PDB file of C-alpha atoms and ligand atoms in Angstrom:
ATOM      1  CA  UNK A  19      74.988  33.311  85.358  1.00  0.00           C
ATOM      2  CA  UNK A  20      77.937  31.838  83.790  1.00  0.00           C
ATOM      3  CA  UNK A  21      79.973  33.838  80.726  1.00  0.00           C
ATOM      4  CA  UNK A  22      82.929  32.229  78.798  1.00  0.00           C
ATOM      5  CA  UNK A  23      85.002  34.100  76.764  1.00  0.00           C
ATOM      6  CA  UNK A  24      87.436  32.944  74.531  1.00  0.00           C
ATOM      7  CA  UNK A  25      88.390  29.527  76.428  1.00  0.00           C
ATOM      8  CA  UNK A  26      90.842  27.586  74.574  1.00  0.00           C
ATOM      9  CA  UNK A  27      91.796  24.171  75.844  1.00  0.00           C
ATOM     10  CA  UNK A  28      95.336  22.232  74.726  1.00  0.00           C
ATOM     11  CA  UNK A  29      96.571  19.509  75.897  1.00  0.00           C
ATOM     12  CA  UNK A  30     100.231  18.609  74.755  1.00  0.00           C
ATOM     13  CA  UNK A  31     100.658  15.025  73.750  1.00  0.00           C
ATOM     14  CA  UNK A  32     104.265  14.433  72.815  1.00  0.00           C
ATOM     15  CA  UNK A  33     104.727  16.909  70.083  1.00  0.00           C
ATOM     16  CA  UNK A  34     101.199  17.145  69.284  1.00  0.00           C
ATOM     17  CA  UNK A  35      98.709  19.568  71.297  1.00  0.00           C
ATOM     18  CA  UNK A  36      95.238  18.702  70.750  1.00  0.00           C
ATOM     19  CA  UNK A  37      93.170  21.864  71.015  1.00  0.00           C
ATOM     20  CA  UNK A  38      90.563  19.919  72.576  1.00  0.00           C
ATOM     21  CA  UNK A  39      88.612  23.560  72.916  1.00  0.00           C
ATOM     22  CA  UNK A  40      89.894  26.427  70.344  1.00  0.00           C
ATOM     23  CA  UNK A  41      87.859  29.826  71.401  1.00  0.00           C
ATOM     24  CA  UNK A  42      84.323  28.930  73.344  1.00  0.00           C
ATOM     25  CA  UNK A  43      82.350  31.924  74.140  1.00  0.00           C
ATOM     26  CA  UNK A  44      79.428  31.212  75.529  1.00  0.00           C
ATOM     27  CA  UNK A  45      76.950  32.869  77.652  1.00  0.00           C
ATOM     28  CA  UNK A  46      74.311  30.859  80.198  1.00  0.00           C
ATOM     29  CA  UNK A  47      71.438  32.620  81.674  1.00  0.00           C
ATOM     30  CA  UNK A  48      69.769  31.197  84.936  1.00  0.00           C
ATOM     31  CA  UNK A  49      67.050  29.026  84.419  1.00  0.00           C
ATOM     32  CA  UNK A  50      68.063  27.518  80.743  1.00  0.00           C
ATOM     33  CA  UNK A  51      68.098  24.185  79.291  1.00  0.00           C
ATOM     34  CA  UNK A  52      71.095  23.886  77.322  1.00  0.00           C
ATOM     35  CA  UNK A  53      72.046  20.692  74.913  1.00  0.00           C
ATOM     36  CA  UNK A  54      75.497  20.561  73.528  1.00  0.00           C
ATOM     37  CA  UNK A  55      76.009  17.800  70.643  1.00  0.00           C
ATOM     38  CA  UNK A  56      78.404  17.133  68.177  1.00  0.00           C
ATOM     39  CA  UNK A  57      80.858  14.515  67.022  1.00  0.00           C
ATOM     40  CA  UNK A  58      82.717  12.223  69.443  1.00  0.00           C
ATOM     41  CA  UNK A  59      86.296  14.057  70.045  1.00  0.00           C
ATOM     42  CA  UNK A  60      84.525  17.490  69.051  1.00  0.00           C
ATOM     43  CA  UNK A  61      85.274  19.095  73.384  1.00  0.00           C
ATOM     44  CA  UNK A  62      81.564  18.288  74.757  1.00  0.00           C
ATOM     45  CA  UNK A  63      83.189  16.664  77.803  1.00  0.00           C
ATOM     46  CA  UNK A  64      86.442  19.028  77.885  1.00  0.00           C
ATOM     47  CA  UNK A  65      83.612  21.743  78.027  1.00  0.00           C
ATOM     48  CA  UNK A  66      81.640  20.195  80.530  1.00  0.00           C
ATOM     49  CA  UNK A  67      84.029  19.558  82.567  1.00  0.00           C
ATOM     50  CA  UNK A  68      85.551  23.419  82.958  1.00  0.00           C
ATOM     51  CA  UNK A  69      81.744  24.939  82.740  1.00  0.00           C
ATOM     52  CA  UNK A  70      81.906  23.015  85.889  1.00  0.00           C
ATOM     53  CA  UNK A  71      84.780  24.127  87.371  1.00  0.00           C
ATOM     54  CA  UNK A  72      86.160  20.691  87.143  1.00  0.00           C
ATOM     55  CA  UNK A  73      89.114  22.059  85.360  1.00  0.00           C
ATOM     56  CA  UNK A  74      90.391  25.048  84.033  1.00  0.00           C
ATOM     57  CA  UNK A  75      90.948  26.034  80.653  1.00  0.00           C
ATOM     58  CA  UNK A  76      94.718  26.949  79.219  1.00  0.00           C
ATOM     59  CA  UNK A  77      93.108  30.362  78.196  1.00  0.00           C
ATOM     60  CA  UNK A  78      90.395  32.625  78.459  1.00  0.00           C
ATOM     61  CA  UNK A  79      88.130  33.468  80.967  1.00  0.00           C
ATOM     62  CA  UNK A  80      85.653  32.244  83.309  1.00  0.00           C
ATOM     63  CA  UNK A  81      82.884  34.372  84.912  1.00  0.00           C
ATOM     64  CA  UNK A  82      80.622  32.914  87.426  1.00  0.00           C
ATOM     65  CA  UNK A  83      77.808  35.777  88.446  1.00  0.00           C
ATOM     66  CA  UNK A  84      80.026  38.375  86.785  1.00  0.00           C
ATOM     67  CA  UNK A  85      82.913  37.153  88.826  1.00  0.00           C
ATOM     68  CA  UNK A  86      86.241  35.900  87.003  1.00  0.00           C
ATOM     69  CA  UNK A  87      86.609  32.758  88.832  1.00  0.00           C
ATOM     70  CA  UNK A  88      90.396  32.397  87.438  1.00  0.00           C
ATOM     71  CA  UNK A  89      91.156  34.836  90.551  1.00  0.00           C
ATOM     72  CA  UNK A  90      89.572  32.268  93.556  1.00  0.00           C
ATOM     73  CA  UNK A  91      91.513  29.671  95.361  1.00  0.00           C
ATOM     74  CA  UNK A  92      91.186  26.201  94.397  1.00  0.00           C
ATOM     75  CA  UNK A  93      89.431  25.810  97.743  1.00  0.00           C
ATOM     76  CA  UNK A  94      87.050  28.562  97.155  1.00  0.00           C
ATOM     77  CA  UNK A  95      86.402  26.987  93.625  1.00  0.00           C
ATOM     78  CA  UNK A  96      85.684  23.819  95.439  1.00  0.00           C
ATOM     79  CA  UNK A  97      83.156  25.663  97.764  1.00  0.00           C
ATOM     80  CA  UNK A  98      81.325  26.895  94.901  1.00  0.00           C
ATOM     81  CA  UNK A  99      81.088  23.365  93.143  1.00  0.00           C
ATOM     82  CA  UNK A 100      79.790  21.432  95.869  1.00  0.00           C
ATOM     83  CA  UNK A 101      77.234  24.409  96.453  1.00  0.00           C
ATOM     84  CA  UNK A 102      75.822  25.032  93.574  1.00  0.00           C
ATOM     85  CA  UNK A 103      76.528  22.592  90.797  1.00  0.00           C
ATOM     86  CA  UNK A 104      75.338  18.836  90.346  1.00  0.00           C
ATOM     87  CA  UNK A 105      76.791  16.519  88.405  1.00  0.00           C
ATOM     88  CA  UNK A 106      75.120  13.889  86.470  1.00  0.00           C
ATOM     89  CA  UNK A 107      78.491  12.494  85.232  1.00  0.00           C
ATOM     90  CA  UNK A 108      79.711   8.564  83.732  1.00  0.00           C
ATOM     91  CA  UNK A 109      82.853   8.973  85.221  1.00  0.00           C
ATOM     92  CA  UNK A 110      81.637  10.282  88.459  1.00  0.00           C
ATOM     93  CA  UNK A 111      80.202   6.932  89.211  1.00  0.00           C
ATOM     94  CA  UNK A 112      78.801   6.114  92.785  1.00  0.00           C
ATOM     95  CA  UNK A 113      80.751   4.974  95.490  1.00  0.00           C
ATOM     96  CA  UNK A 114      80.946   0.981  95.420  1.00  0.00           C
ATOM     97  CA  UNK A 115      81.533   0.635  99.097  1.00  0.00           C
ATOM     98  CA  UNK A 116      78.828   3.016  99.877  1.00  0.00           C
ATOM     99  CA  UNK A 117      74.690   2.137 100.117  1.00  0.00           C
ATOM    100  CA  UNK A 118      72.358   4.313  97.522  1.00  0.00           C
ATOM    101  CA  UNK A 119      71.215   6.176 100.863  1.00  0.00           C
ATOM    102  CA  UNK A 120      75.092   6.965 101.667  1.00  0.00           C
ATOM    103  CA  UNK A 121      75.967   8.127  98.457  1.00  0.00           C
ATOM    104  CA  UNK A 122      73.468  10.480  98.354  1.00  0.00           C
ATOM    105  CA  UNK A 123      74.086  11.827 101.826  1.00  0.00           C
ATOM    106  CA  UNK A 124      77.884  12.328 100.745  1.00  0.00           C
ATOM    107  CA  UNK A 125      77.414  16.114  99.139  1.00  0.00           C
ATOM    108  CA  UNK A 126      75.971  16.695 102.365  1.00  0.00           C
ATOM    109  CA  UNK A 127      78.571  14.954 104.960  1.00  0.00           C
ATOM    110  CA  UNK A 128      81.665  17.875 102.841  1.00  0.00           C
ATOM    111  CA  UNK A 129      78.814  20.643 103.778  1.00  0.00           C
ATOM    112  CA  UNK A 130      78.447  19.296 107.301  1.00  0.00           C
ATOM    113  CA  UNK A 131      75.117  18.882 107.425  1.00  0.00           C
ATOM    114  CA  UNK A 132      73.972  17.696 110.383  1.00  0.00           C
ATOM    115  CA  UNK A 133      73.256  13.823 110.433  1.00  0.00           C
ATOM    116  CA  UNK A 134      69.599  13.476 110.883  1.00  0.00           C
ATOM    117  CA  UNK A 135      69.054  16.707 108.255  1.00  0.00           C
ATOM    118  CA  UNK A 136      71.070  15.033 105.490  1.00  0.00           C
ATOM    119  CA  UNK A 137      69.708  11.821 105.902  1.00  0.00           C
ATOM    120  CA  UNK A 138      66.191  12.842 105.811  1.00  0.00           C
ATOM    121  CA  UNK A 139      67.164  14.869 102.956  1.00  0.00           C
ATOM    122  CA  UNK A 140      68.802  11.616 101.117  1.00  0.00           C
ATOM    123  CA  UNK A 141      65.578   9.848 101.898  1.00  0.00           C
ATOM    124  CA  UNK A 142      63.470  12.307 100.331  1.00  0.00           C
ATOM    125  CA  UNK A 143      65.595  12.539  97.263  1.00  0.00           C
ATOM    126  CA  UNK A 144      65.632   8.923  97.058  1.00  0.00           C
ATOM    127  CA  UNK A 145      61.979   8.913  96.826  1.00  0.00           C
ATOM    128  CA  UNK A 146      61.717  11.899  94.243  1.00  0.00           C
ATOM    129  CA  UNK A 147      63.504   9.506  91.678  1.00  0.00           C
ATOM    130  CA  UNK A 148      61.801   6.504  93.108  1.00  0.00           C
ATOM    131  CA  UNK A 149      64.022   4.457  94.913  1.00  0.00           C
ATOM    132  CA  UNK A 150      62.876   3.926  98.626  1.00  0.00           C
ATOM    133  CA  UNK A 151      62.551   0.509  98.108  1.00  0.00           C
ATOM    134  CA  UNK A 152      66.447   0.480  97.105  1.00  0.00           C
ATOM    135  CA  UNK A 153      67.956   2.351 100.167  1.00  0.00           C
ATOM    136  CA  UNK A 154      70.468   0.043 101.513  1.00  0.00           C
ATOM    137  CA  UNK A 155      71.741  -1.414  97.937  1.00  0.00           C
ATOM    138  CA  UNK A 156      74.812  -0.980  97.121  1.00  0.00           C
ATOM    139  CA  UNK A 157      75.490  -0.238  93.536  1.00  0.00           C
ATOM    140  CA  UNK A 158      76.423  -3.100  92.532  1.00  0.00           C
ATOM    141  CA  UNK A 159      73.323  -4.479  93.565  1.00  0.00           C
ATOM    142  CA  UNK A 160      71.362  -1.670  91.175  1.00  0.00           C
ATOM    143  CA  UNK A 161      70.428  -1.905  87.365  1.00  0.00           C
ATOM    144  CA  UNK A 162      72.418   0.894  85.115  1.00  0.00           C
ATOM    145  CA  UNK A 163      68.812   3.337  85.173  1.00  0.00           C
ATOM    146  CA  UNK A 164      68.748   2.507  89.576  1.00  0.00           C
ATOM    147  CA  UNK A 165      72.341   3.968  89.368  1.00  0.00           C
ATOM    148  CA  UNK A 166      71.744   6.686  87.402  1.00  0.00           C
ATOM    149  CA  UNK A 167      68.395   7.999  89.283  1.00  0.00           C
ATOM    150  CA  UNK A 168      70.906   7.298  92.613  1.00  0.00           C
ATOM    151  CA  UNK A 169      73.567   9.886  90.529  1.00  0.00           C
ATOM    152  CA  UNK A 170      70.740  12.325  90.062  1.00  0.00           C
ATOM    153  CA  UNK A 171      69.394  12.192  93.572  1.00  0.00           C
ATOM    154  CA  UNK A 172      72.743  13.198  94.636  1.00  0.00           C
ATOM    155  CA  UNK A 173      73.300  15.593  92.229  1.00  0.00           C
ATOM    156  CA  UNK A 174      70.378  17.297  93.778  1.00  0.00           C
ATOM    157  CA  UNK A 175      71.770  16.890  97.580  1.00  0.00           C
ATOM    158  CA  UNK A 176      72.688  20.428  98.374  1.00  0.00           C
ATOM    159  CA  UNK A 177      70.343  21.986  95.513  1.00  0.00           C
ATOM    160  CA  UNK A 178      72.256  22.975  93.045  1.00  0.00           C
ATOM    161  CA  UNK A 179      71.436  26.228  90.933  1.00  0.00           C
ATOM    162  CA  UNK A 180      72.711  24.183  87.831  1.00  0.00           C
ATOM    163  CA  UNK A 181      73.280  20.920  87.117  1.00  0.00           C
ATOM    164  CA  UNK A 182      76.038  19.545  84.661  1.00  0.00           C
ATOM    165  CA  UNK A 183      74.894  15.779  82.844  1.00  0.00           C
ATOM    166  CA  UNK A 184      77.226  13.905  80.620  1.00  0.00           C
ATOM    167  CA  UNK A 185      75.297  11.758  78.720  1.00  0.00           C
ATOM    168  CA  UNK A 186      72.937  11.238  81.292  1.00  0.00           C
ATOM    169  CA  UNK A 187      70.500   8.732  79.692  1.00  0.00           C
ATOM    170  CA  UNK A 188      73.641   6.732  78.149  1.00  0.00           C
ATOM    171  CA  UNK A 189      73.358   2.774  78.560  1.00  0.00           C
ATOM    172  CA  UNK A 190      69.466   3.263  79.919  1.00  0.00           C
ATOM    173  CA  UNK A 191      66.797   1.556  77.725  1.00  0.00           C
ATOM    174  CA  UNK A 192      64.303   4.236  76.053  1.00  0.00           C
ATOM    175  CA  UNK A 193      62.038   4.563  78.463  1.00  0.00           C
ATOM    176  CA  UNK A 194      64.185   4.518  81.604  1.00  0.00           C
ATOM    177  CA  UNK A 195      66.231   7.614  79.444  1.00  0.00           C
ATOM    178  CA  UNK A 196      62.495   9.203  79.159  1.00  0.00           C
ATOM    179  CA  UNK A 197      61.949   8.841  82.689  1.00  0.00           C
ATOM    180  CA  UNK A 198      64.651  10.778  83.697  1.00  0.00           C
ATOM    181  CA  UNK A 199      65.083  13.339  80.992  1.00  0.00           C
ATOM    182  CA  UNK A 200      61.147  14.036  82.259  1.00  0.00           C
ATOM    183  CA  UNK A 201      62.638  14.620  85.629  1.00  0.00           C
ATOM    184  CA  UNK A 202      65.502  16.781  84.939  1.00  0.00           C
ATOM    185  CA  UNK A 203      63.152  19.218  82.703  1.00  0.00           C
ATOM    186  CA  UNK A 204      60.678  19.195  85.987  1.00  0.00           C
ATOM    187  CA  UNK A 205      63.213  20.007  87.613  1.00  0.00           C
ATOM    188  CA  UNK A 206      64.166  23.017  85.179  1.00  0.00           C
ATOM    189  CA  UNK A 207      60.827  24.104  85.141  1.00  0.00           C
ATOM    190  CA  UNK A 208      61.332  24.321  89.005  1.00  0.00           C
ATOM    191  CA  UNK A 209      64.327  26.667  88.241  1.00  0.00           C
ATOM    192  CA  UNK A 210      67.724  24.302  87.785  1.00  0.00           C
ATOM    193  CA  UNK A 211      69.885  25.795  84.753  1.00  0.00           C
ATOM    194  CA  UNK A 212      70.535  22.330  83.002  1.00  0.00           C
ATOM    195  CA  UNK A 213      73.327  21.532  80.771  1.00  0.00           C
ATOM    196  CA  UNK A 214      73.129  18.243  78.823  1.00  0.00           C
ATOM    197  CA  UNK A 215      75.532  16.598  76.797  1.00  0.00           C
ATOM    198  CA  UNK A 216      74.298  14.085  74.641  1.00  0.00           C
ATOM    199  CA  UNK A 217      74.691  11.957  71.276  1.00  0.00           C
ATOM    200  CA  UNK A 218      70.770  11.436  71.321  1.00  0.00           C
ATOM    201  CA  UNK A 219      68.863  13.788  69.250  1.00  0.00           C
ATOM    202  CA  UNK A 220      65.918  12.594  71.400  1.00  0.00           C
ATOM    203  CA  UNK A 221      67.547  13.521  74.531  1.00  0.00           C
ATOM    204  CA  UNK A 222      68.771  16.690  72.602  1.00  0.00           C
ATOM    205  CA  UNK A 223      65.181  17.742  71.726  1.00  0.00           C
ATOM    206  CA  UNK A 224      64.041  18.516  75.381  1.00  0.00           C
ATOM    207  CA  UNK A 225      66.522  20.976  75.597  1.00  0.00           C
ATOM    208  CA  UNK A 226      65.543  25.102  75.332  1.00  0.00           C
ATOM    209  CA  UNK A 227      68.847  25.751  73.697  1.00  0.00           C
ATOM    210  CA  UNK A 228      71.039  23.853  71.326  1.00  0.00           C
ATOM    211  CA  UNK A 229      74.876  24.394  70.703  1.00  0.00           C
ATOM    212  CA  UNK A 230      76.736  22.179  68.714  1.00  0.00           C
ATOM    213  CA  UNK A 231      80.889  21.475  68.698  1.00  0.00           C
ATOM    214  CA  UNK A 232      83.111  21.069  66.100  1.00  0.00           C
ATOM    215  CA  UNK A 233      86.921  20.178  66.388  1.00  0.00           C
ATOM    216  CA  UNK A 234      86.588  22.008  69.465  1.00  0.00           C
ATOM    217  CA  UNK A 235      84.489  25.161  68.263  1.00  0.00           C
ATOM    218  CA  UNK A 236      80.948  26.539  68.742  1.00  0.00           C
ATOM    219  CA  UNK A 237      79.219  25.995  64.646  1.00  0.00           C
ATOM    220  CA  UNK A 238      75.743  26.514  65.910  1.00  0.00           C
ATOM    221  CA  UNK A 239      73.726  27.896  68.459  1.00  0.00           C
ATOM    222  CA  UNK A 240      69.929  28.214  68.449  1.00  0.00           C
ATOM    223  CA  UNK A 241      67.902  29.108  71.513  1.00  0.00           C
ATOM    224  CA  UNK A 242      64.170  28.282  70.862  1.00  0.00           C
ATOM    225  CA  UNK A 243      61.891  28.353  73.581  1.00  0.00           C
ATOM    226  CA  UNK A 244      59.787  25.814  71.837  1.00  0.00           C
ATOM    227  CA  UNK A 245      60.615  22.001  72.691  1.00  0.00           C
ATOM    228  CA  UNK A 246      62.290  20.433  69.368  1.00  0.00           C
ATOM    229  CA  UNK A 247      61.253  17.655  67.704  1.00  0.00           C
ATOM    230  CA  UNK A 248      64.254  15.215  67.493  1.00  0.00           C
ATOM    231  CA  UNK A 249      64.112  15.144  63.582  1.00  0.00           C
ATOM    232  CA  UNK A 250      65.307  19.080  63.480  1.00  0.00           C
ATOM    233  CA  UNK A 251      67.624  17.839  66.605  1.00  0.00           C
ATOM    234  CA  UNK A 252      68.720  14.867  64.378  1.00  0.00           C
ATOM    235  CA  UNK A 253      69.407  17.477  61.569  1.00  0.00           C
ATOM    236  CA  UNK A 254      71.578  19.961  63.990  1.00  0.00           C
ATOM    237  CA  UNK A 255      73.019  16.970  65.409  1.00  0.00           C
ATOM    238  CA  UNK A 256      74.322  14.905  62.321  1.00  0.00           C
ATOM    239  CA  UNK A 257      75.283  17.678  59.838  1.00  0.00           C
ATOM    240  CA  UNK A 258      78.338  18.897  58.610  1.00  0.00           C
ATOM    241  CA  UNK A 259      79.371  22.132  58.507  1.00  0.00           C
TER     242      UNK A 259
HETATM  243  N1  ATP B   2      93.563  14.302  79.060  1.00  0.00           N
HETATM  244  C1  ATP B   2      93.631  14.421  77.743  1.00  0.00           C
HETATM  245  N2  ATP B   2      94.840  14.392  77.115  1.00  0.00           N
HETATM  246  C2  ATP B   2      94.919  14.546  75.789  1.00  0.00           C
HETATM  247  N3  ATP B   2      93.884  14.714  74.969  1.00  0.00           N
HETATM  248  C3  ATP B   2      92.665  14.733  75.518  1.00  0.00           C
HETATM  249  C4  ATP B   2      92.469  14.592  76.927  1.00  0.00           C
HETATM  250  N4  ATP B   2      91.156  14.664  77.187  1.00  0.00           N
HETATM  251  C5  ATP B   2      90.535  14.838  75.991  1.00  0.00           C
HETATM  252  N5  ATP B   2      91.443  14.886  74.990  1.00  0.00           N
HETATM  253  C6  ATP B   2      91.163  15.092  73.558  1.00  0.00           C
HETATM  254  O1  ATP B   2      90.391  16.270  73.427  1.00  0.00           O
HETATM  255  C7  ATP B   2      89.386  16.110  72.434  1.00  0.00           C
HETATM  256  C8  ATP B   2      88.023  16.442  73.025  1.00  0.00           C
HETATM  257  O2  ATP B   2      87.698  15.449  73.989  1.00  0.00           O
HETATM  258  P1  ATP B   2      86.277  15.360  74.697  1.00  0.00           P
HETATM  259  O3  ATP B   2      86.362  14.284  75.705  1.00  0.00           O
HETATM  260  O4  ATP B   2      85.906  16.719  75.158  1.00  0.00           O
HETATM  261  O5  ATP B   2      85.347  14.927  73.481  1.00  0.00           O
HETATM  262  P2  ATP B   2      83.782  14.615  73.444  1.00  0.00           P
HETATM  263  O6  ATP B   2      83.168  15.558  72.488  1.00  0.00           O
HETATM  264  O7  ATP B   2      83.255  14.580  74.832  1.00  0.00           O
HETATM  265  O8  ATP B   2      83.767  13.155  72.811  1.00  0.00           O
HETATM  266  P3  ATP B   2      82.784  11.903  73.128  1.00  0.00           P
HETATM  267  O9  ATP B   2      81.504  12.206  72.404  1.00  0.00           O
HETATM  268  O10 ATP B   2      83.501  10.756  72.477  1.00  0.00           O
HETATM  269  O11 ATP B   2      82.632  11.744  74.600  1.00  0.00           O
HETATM  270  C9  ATP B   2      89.517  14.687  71.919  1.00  0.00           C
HETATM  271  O12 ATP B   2      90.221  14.717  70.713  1.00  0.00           O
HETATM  272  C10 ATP B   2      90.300  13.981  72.990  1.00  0.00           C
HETATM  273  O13 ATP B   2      91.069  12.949  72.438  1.00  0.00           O
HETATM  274 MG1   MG B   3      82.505  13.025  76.086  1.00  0.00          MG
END
């Protein structure tokens, strides 16, 4: 689905460039369940962030379905985002001014779907993560795990073949962070390729696949199809190579 080769990712700072990614490769088959840990600073974000077209790397290459992607328009790049990728991201926070219902329906309203479609479709999401009793709140008027089910419900607007999550259970109490890591892997058992970043070894452990980043480098990558326990995930998680 997705193939990375070689993506390095500097930013200059003054003098100083931070190689915030030095070399990824990295390939993603449809359907997986991918965790990427590692240190704070390490590029989990940085590669989040251009896995999801968000940004573009200073080097290497990008394909998406065995297409380099480096070679689209911005606008075709856009196209491809808002079709087929959902974000689950902290700094892609809901709209303030807009209900749980309208930020849901927003995906939707930049793929001009018609009206009564999308919000049917925003109702029914809203109700997958359980919030039809929360409709017309606006986010402010949510609590942090209301917000982040809202995030995921519009993640899922226009069905996304893979969805991106930063952190996703960050800030949630335990079990509101259970609840929804139970509802992304239904939903990758349904077919979504997920990609999770997380500091949580729990949240790490429902994860198929598990890559950890270093100074911005790939220094692990196991893909077992068994469910890990979060002590091994601790392990991968916390050690230093
Ligand atoms: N816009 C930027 N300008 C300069 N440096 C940046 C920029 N964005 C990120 N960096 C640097 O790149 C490195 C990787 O950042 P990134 O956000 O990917 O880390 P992370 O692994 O997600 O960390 P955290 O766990 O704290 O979220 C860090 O050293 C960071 O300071
Ligand atoms: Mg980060």
């Amino acid at each position: 689905m997705i193939r990375l080769e070689n993506i390095v990712k500097h930013y200059a700072l003054g003098n100083n460039i931070v190689k915030a990614l030095d070399g990824v490769s990295l390939v993603i088959e449809r359907n997986e369940f991918i965790s990427i840990m590692g240190p704070s600073g390490s590029g989990k974000s940085t590669l989040l962030h251009i896995l999801g077209c968000l940004d573009t790397a200073t080097s290497g290459s990008y394909y998406l379905e065995d297409v380099d992607i480096s070679h689209l328009s911005d606008k075709e790049i856009a196209r491809i985002r808002n079709q087929h990728f959902g974000f689950v991201f902290q700094a892609y926070n809901l709209l303030p001014e807009l209900t749980a219902l309208e930020n849901v329906e927003l995906p939707m309203i930049y793929k001009r779907t018609p009206t009564k479609e999308r919000r049917q479709k925003a109702e029914y999401l809203l109700e997958k993560v359980e919030l039809t009793h929360r409709l017309t709140h606006y986010p402010s008027q949510l609590s942090g795990g209301e917000q982040q089910r809202v995030a995921i419900a519009r993640a899922l607007a226009n069905d996304p073949t893979l969805i991106l999550a930063d952190e996703p259970t960050g800030n949630l109490p335990s079990e509101h962070g259970e609840e929804i890591m139970e509802m992304l892997c239904q939903l990758n058992e349904e077919g979504t390729t997920l990609i999770v970043v997380t500091h949580d070894p729990k949240v790490g452990s429902y994860a198929k696949k598990l890559i950890r980043l270093r100074d911005g480098k790939i220094v692990y990558e196991d893909n077992i199809t068994e469910r890990f326990s979060s002590e091994y995930v601790s392990n991968i998680a916390t050690q230093t190579v």
